[in-house]
Every structure is written in structure tokens, then in C-alpha cells.
PDB file of C-alpha atoms in Angstrom:
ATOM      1  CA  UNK A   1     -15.748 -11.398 -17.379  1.00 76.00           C
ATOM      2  CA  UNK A   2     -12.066 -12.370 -17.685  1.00 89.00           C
ATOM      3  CA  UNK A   3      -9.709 -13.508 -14.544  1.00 90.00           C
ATOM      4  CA  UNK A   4      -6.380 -11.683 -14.486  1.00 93.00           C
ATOM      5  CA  UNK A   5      -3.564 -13.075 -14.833  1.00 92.00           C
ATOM      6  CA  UNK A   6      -0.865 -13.955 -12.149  1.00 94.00           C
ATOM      7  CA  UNK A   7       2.163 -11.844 -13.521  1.00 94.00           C
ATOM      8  CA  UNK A   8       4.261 -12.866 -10.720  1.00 94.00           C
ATOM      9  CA  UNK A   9       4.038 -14.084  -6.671  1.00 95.00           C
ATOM     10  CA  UNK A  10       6.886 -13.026  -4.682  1.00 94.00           C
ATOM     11  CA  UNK A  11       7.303 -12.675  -0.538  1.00 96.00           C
ATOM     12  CA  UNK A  12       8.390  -9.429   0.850  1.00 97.00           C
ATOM     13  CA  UNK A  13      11.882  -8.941   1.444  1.00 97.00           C
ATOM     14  CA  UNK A  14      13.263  -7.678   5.227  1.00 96.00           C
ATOM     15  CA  UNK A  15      14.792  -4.294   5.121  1.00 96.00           C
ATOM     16  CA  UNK A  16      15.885  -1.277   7.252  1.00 95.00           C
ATOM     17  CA  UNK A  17      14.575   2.045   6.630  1.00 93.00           C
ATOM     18  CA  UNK A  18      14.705   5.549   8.934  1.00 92.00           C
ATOM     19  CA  UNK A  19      16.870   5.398  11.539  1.00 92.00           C
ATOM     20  CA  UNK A  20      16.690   1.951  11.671  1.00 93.00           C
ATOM     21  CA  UNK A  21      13.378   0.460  11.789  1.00 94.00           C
ATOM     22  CA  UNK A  22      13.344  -3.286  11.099  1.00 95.00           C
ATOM     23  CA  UNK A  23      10.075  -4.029   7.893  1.00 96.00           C
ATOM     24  CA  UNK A  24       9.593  -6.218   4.847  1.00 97.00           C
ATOM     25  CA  UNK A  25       9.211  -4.597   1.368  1.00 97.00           C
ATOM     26  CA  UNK A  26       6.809  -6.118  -1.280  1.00 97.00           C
ATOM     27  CA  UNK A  27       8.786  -3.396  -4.017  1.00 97.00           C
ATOM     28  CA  UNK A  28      10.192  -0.376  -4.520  1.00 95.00           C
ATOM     29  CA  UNK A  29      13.825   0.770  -5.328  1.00 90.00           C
ATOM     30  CA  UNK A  30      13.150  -1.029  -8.523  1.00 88.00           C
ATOM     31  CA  UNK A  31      11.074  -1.276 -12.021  1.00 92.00           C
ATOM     32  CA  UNK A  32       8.778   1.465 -11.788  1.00 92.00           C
ATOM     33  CA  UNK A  33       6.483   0.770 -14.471  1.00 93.00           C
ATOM     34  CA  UNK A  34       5.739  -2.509 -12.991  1.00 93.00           C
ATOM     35  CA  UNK A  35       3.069  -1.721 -10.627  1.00 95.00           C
ATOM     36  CA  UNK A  36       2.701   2.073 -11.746  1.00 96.00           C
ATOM     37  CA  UNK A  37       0.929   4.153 -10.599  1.00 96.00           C
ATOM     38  CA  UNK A  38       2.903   2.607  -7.492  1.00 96.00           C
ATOM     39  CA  UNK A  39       6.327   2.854  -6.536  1.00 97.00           C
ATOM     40  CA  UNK A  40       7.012   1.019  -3.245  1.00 97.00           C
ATOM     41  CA  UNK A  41       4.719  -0.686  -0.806  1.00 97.00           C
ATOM     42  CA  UNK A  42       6.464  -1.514   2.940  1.00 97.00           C
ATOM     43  CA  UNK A  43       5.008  -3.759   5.325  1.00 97.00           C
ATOM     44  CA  UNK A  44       6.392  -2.322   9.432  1.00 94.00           C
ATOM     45  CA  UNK A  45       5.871  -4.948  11.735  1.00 94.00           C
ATOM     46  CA  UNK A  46       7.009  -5.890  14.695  1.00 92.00           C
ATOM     47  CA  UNK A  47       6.834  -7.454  17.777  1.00 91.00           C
ATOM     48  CA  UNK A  48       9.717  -5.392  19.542  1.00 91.00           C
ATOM     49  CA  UNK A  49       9.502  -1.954  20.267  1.00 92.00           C
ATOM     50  CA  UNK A  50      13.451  -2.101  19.839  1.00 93.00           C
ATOM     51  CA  UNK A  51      13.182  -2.702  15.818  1.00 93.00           C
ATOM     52  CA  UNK A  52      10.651   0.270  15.561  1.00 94.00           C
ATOM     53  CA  UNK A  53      10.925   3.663  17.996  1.00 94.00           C
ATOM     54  CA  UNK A  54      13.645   4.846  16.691  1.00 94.00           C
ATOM     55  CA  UNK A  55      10.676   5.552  13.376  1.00 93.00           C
ATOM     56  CA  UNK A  56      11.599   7.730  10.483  1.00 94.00           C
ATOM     57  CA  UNK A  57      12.972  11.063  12.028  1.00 94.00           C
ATOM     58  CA  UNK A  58      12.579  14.330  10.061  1.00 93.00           C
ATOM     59  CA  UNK A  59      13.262  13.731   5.821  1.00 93.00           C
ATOM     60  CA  UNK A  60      12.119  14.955   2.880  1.00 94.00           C
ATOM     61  CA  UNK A  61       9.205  14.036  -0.056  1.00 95.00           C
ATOM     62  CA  UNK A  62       8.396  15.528  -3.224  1.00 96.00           C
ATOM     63  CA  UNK A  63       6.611  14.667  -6.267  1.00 96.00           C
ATOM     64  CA  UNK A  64       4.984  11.490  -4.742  1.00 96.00           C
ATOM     65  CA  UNK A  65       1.765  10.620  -2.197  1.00 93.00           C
ATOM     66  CA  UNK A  66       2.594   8.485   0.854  1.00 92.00           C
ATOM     67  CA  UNK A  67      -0.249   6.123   2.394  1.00 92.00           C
ATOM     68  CA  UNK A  68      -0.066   4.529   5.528  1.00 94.00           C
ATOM     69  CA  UNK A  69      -2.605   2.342   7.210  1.00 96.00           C
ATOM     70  CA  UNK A  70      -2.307   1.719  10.879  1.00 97.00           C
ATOM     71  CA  UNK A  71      -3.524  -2.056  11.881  1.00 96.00           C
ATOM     72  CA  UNK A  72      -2.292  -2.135  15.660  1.00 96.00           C
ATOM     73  CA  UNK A  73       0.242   0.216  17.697  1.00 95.00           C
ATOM     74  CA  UNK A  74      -0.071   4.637  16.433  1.00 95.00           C
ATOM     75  CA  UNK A  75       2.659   6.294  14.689  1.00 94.00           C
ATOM     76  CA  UNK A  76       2.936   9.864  15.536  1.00 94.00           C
ATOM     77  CA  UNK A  77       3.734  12.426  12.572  1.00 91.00           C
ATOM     78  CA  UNK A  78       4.395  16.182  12.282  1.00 89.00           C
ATOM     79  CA  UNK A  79       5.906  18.203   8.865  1.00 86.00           C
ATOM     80  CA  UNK A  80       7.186  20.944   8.711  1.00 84.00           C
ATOM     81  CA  UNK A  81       4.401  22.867   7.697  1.00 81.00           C
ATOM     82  CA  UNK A  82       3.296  22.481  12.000  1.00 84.00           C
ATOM     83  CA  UNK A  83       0.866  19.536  11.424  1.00 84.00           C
ATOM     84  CA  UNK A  84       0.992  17.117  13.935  1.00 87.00           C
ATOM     85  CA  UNK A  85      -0.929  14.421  15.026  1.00 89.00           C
ATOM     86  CA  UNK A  86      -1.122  10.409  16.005  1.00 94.00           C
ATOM     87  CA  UNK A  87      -2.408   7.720  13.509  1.00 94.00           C
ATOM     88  CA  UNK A  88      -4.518   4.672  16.058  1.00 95.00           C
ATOM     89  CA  UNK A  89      -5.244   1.254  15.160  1.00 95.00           C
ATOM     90  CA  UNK A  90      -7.248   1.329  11.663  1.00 96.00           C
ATOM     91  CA  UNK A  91      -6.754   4.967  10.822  1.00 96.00           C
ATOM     92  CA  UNK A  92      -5.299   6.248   7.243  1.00 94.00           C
ATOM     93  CA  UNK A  93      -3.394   8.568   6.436  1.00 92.00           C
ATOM     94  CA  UNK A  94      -3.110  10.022   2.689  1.00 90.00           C
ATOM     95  CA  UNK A  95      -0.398  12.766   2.643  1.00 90.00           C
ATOM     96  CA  UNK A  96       0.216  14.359  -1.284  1.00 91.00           C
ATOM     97  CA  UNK A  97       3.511  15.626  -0.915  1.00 93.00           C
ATOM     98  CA  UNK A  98       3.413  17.784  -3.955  1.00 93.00           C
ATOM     99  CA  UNK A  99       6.188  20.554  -3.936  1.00 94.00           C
ATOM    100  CA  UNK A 100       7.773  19.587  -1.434  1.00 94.00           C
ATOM    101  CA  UNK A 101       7.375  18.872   2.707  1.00 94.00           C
ATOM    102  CA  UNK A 102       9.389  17.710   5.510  1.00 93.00           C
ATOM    103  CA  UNK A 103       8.290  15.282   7.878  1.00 91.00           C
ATOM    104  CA  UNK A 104       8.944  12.692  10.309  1.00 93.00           C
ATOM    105  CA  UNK A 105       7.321   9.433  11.283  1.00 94.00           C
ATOM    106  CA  UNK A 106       7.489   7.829  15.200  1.00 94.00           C
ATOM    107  CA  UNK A 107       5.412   4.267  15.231  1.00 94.00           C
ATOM    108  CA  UNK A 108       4.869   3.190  19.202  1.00 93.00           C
ATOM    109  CA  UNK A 109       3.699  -0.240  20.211  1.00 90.00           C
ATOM    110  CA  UNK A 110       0.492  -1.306  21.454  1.00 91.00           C
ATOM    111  CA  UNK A 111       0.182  -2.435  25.377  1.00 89.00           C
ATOM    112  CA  UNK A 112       2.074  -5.225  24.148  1.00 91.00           C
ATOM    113  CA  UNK A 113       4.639  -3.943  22.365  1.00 91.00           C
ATOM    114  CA  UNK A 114       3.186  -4.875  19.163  1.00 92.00           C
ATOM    115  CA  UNK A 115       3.623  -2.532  15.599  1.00 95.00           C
ATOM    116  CA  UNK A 116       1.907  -3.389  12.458  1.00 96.00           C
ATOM    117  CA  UNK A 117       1.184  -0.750   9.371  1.00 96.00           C
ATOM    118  CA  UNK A 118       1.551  -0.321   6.030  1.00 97.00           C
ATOM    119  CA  UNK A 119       3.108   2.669   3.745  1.00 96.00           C
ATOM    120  CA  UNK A 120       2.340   2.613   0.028  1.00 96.00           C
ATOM    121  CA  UNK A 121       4.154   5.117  -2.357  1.00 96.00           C
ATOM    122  CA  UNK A 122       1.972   6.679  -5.173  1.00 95.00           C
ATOM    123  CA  UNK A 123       3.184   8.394  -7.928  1.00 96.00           C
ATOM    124  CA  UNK A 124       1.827  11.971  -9.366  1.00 96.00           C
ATOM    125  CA  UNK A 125       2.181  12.675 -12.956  1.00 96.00           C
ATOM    126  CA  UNK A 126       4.031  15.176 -14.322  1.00 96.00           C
ATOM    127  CA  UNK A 127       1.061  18.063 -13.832  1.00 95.00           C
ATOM    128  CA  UNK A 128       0.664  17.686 -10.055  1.00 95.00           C
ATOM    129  CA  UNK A 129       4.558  16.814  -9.025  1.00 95.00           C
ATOM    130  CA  UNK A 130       5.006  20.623  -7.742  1.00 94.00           C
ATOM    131  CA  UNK A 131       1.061  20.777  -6.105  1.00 93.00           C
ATOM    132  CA  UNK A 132       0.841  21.947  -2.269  1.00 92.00           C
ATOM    133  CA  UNK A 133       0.948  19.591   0.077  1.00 91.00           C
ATOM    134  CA  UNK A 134      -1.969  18.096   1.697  1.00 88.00           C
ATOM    135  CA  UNK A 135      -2.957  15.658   4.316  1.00 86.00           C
ATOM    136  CA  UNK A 136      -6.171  13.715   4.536  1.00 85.00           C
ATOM    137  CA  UNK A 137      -6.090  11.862   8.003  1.00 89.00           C
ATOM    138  CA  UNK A 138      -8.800   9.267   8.728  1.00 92.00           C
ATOM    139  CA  UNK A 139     -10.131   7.570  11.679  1.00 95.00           C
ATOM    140  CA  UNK A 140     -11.073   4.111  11.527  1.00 95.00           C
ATOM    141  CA  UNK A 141     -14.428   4.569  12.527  1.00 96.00           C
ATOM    142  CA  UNK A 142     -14.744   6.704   9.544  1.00 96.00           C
ATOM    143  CA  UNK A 143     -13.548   3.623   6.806  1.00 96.00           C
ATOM    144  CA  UNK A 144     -16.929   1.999   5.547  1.00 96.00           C
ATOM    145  CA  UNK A 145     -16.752  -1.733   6.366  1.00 97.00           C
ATOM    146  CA  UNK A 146     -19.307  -3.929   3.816  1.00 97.00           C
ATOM    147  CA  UNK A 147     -19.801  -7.724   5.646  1.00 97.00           C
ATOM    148  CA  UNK A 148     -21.264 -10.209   2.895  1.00 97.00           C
ATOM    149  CA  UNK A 149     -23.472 -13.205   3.522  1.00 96.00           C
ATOM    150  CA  UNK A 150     -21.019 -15.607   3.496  1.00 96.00           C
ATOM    151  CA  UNK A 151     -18.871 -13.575   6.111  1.00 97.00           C
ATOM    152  CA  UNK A 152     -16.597 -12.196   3.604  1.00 98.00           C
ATOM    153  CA  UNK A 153     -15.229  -8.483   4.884  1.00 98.00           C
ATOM    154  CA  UNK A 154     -13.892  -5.393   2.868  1.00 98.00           C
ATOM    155  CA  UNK A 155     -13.068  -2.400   4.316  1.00 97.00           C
ATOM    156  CA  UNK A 156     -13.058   0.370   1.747  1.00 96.00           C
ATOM    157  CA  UNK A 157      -9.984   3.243   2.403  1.00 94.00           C
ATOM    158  CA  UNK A 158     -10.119   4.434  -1.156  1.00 91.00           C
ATOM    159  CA  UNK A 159     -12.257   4.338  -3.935  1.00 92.00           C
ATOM    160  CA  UNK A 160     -15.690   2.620  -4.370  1.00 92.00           C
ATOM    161  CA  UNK A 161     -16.435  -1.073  -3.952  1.00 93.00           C
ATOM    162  CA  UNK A 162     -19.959  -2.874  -3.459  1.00 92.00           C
ATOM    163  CA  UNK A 163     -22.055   1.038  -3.324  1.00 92.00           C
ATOM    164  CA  UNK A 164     -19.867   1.869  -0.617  1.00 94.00           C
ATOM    165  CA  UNK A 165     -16.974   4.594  -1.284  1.00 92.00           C
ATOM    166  CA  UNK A 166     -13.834   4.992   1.091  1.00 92.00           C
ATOM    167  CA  UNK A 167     -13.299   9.004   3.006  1.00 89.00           C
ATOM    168  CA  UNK A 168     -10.265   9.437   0.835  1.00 84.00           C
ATOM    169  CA  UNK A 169     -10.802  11.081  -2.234  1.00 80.00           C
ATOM    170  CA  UNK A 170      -9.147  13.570  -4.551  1.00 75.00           C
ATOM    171  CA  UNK A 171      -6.179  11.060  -5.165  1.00 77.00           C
ATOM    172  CA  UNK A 172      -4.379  11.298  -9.008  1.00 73.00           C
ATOM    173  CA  UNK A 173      -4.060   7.787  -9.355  1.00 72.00           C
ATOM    174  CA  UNK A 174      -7.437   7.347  -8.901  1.00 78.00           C
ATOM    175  CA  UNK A 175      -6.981   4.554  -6.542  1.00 88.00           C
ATOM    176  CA  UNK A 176      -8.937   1.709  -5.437  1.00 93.00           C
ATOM    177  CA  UNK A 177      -7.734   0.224  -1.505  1.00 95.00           C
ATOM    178  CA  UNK A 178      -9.436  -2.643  -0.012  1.00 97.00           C
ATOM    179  CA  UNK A 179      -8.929  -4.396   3.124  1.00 98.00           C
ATOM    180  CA  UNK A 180     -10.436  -7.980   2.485  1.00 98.00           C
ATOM    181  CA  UNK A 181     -10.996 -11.106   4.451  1.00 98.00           C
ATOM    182  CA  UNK A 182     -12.888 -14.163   2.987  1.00 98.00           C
ATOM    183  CA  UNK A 183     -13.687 -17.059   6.080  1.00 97.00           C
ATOM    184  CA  UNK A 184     -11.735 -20.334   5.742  1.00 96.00           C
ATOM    185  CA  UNK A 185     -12.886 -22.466   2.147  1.00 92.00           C
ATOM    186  CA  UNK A 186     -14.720 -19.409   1.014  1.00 96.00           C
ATOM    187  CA  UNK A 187     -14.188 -18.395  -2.699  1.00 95.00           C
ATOM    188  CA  UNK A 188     -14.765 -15.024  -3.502  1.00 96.00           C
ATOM    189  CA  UNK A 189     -14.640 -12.865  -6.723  1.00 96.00           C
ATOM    190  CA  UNK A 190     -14.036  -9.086  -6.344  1.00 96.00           C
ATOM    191  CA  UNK A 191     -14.200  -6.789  -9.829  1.00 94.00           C
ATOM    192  CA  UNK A 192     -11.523  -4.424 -10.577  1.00 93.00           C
ATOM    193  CA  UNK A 193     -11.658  -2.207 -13.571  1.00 90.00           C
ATOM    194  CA  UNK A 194      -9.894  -3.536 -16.553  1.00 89.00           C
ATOM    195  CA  UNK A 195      -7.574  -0.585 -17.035  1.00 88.00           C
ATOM    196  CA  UNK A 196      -5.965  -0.484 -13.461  1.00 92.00           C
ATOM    197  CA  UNK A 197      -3.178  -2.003 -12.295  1.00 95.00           C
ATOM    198  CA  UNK A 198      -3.440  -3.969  -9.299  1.00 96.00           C
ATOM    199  CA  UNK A 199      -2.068  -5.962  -6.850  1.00 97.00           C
ATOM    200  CA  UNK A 200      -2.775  -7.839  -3.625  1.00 98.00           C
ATOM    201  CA  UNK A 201      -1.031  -8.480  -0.359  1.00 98.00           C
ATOM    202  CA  UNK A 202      -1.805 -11.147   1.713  1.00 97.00           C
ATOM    203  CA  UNK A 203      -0.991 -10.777   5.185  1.00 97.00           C
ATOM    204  CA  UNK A 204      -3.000 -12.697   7.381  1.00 97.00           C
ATOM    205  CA  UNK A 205      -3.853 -16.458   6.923  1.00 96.00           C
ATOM    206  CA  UNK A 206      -3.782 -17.836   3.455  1.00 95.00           C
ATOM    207  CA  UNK A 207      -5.371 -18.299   0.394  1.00 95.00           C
ATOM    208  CA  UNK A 208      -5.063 -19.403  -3.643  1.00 94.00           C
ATOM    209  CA  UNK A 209      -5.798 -16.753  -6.559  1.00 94.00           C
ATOM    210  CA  UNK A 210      -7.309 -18.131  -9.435  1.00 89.00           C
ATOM    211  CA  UNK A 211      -4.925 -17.504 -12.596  1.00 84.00           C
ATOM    212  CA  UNK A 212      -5.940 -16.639 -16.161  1.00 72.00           C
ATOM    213  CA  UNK A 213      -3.791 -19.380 -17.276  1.00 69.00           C
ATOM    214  CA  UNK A 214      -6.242 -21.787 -15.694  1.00 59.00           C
ATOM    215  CA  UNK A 215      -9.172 -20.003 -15.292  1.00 46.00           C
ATOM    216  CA  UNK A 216     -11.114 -22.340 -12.952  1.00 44.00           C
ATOM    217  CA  UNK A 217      -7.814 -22.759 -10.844  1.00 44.00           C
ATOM    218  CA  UNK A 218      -5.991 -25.943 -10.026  1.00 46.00           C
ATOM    219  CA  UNK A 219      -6.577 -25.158  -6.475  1.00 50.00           C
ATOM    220  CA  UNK A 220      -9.898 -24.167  -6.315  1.00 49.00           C
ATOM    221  CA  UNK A 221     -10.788 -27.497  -7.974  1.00 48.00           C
ATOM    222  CA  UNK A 222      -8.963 -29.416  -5.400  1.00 53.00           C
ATOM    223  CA  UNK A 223     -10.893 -27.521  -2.558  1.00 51.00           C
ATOM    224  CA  UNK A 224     -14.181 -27.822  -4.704  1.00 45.00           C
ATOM    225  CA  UNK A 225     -13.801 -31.507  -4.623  1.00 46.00           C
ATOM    226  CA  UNK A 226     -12.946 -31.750  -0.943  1.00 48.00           C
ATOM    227  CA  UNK A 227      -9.666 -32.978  -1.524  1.00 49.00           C
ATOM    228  CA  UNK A 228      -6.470 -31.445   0.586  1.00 48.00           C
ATOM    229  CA  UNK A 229      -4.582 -28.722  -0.736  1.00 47.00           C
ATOM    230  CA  UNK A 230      -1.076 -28.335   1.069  1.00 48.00           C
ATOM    231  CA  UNK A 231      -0.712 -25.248   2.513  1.00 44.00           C
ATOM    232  CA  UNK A 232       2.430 -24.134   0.412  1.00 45.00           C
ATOM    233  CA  UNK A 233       0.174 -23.965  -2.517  1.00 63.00           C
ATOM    234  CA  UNK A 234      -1.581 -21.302  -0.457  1.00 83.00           C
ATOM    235  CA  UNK A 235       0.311 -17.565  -1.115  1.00 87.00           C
ATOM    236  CA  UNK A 236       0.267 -16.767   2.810  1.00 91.00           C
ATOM    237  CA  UNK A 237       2.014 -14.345   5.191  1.00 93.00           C
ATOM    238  CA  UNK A 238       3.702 -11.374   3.879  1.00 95.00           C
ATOM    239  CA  UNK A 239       3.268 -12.478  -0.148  1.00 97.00           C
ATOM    240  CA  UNK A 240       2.854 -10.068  -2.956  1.00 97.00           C
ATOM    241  CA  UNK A 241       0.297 -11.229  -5.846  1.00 97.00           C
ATOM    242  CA  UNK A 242       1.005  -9.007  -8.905  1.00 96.00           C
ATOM    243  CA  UNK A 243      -1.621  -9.037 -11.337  1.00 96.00           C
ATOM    244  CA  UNK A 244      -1.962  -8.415 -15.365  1.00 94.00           C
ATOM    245  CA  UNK A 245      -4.800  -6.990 -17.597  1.00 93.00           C
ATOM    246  CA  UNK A 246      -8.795  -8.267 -16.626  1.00 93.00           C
ATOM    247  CA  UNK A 247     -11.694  -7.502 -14.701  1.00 93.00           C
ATOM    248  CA  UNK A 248     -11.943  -9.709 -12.162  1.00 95.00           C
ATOM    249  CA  UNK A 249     -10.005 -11.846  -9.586  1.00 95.00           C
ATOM    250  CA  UNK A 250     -10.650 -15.049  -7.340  1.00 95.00           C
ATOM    251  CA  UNK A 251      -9.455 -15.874  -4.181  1.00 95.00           C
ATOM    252  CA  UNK A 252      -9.835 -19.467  -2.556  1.00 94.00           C
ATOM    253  CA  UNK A 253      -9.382 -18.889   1.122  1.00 95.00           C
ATOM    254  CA  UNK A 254      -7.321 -21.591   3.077  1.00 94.00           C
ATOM    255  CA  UNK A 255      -8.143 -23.217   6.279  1.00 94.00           C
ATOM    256  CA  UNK A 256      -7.693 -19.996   8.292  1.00 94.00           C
ATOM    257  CA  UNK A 257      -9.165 -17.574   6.347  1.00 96.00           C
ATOM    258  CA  UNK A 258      -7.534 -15.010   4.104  1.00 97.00           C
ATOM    259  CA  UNK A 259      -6.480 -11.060   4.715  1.00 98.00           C
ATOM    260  CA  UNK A 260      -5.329  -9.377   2.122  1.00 98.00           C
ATOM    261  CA  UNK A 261      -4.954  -5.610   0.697  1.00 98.00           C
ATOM    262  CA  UNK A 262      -6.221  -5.443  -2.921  1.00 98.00           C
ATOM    263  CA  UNK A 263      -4.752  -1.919  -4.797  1.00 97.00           C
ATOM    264  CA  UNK A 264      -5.124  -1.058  -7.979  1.00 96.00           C
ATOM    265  CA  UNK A 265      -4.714   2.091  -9.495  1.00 95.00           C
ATOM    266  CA  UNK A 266      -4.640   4.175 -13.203  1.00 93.00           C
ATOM    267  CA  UNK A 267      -1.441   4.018 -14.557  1.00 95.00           C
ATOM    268  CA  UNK A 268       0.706   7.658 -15.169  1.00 95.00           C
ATOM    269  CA  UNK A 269       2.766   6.376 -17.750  1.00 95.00           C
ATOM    270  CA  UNK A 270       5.103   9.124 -17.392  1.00 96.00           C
ATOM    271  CA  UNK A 271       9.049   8.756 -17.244  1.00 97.00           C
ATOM    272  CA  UNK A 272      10.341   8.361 -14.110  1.00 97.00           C
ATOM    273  CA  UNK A 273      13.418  10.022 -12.132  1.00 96.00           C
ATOM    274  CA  UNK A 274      13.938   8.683  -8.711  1.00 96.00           C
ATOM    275  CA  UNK A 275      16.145   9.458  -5.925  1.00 94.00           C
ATOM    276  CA  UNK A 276      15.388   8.069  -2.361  1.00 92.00           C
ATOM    277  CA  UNK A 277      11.721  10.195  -1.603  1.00 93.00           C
ATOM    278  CA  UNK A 278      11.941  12.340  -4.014  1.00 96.00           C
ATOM    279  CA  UNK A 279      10.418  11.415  -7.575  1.00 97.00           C
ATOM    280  CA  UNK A 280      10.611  13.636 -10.449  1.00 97.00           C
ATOM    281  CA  UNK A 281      10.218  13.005 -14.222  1.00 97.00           C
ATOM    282  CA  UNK A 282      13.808  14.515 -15.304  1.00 97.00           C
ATOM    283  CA  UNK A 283      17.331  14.073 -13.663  1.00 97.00           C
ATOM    284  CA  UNK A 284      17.446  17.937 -14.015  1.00 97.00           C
ATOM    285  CA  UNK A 285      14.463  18.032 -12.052  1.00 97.00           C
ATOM    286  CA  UNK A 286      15.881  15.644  -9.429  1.00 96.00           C
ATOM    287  CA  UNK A 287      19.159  17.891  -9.278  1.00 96.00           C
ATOM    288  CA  UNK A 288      17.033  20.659  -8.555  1.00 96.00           C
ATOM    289  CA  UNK A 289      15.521  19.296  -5.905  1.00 96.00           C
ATOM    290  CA  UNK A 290      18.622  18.806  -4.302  1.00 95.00           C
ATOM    291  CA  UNK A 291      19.609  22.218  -4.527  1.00 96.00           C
ATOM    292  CA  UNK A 292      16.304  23.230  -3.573  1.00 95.00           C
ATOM    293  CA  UNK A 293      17.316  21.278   0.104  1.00 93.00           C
ATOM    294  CA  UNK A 294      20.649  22.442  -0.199  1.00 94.00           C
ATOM    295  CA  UNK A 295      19.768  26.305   0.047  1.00 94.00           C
ATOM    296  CA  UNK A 296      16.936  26.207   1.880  1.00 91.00           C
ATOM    297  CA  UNK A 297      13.947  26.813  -0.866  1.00 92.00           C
ATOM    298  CA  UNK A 298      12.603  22.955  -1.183  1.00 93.00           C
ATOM    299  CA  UNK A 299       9.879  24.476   0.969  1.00 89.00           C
ATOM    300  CA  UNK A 300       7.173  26.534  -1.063  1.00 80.00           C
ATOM    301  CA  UNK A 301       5.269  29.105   0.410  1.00 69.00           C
ATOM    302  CA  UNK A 302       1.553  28.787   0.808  1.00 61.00           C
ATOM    303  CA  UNK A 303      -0.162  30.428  -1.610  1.00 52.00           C
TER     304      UNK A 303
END
């Protein structure tokens, strides 16, 4: 077994997306080999229903797969195919954009006021980019949830993890998407297959991940031996944990426990021409797509 690498820890960034909904962004807009098959990952949370409803009114996607995962609050969609329908606290949903939709995102607050979700971006190579579009939508009660012995908890969206396998399926990046918490001074290993890509986010509590470089971990040595670890050695809140080539990675939870996402995904290796929500593999593919909007034909007909 060999511990991946730490590539590169980095906190989310606070941007404004829609028509003006206040979020952090752990990438995207960037490098898009560097976590590919992934192209943007947005953490929406809030505490104020003023930074959220006014959502992501009606806009266009093509060549790409949007996933969003619903922790508290529901965000009400519809496309312009005439799907509509409300996402709850712990549902999914996977939408393949393919050809080409139109569609339009409204988050509302819990009793409280409260938002929190995530949106991932994932790519589709070259032979899928003009697919029809598809939705899978899944309820929370739906997502298998595996509790260890030592009160470790993974919720599995996508893929298969511990002989359970998320409801999402059919995805070209072949995706893996966890939903992990390990209790406070638990250390946990969690396999990933070597050729993915992968990535966690923490964003509850706090925790160390073992590096490569190290491979028993400075900081899992200090909590082995009892001793103190300061807190800012912990990647907490809102922190992005890129990861390089292995099979395996190790988490030290802190003194409040750890949530994180771990993603990983097959990577398309495919060029990559991006404009706002629309990702092609050619700038004359790109222009087209504009045209396509312009005249009224980014739309395909059912077939």
C-alpha cells in the first residue's frame, strides 16, 4: 500500500456566482488538468437568506455534469426540458448536461434561515460532450450510509466503498463520492484506486492527512504519543486537500471530529475549451455553442 501524496492544501476562496449568491470556491476558473476529471467544486453556505434567494436564475450548460449535494436548506430546480423539482437536506442531484440544457437553480433556507450544499463540475470527454441530457435525482434516504466500529461514517453518493455502492451510476468519470466523518483522535485509512484523481474537502471539524513525504505523519505521531497538536496543524473548515498518485490515504481526526468529502475520479485527458458553463474540447466548438444560444438551436430535440 502506498499513502498519497499531499500535492497541495489550500482554503476555499469567497465568491459570487448567479445573481448574486454569496459561496466559497475550492477551484475552478483555473488549471483544468489539475484535478481532471473535475473542473470546479463550490461550497454555498450561508447563514442569511439575503446572500442566497436570489439562486442561479435560468443559464445555460453543455458538455459538462453538474453535482450538487444538499446538507441543510432545498434548492428548487427546473430546465428547460419541463423538469422540475426540490432537492431536501441530504439529497443528490447528478444532472449530465450533454448537448445542451437550460436551467435554473433557487436554494431556500431551513426554519432558520440556514443554506449549506455543494456543486461539483465534472467533465465529459470528447465522445459524450453532445449526449442528451439527463437527471438522476436522489433522496437521502436512498444514499447507503456504512457506520464502522470505531464510529467512523461514510455515506456513499457515487461509486462503491466498503461492499456498499452509491444510487448514482452511469457517470463518465467513473466517480467515487464519499461523505466521511471519523470521531475526535480517530485515525482512519480509506483506499482509493491508484489511477484516480482525488481530492478531499474538509468541512466540518478538523483533522491531519498523512503525507507520502512522511508516511507515518508528523501529526499522527504527536497524537499517537498523546502529546498536543495545535489546531492550525489541523486542515479544518472550508480546506481543500489535493492529492497525487497512491492507493490509500490517512486522516487523523482532531478534537472535534472530522467531515470531509473524499472525490476521486478517472482522468479524461482530453484538451480543454472553457467558457463560463459551457466546456468543449475546441474554441470552434465553444463558438458554436454560442451561436447555437444566439439563434435559438443550443437546444436538441429528443430523439
Amino acid at each position: 500500500m502506498s499513502i498519497r501524496p499531499i500535492l497541495e492544501t489550500r482554503r476555499a476562496t469567497p465568491a459570487l456566482e448567479g445573481a448574486g449568491v454569496k459561496l466559497h470556491r475550492a477551484f475552478g476558473f483555473q488549471d483544468p488538468t489539475e484535478l481532471d476529471p473535475f473542473l470546479l467544486f463550490d461550497d454555498f453556505r450561508n447563514e442569511y437568506p439575503q446572500d442566497y434567494l436570489r439562486g442561479f436564475p435560468w443559464h445555460p450548460h453543455r458538455g459538462i455534469e453538474t453535482i450538487t449535494y444538499v446538507l441543510s436548506g432545498t434548492v428548487e430546480h427546473g430546465d428547460s426540458l419541463g423538469n422540475t423539482g426540490t432537492l431536501g437536506a441530504g439529497d443528490v442531484q447528478w444532472m449530465t448536461a450533454g448537448s445542451g440544457i437550460l436551467h435554473q437553480e433557487m436554494p431556500k433556507g431551513n426554519a432558520q434561515g440556514q443554506m449549506h450544499g455543494f456543486q461539483l463540475w465534472g467533465n465529459l470527454p470528447a465522445a459524450q460532450k453532445m449526449t442528451a441530457p439527463r437527471y438522476q435525482d436522489v433522496r437521502g434516504s436512498e444514499i447507503p450510509e456504512i457506520i464502522d466500529d470505531d464510529g467512523t461514517r461514510v455515506k456513499v453518493i457515487v461509486g462503491s466503498f466498503w461492499g456498499k455502492t452509491g444510487p448514482v451510476d452511469g457517470i463518465a468519470a467513473d466517480p467515487q463520492y464519499l461523505d466521511v466523518f471519523v470521531p475526535a483522535g480517530v485515525k482512519k485509512t480509506f483506499r482509493i484506486d491508484t489511477y484516480r484523481r482525488a481530492f478531499a474537502y474538509v468541512f466540518e471539524g478538523a483533522g491531519a492527512f498523512a503525507d507520502a513525504s512522511a508516511p507515518t505523519g508528523v501529526l499522527l505521531e504527536k497524537e499517537v504519543a498523546g502529546e498536543e497538536v495545535n489546531i492550525r496543524d489541523l486542515s479544518g473548515n472550508r480546506t481543500l486537500i489535493r492529492f497525487g498518485t497512491g492507493d490509500e490515504v490517512t486522516v487523523q481526526a482532531g478534537p472535534e471530529g472530522v467531515r470531509f468529502l473524499l472525490i476521486s475520479g478517472a482522468p479524461i485527458a482530453e484538451p480543454v475549451a472553457w467558457h463560463g458553463p459551457i466546456v468543449m474540447n475546441t474554441q470552434e466548438e465553444l463558438m458554436q455553442a454560442m451561436r447555437d444560444l444566439r439563434n435559438g438551436t443550443f437546444i436538441r430535440p429528443a430523439h
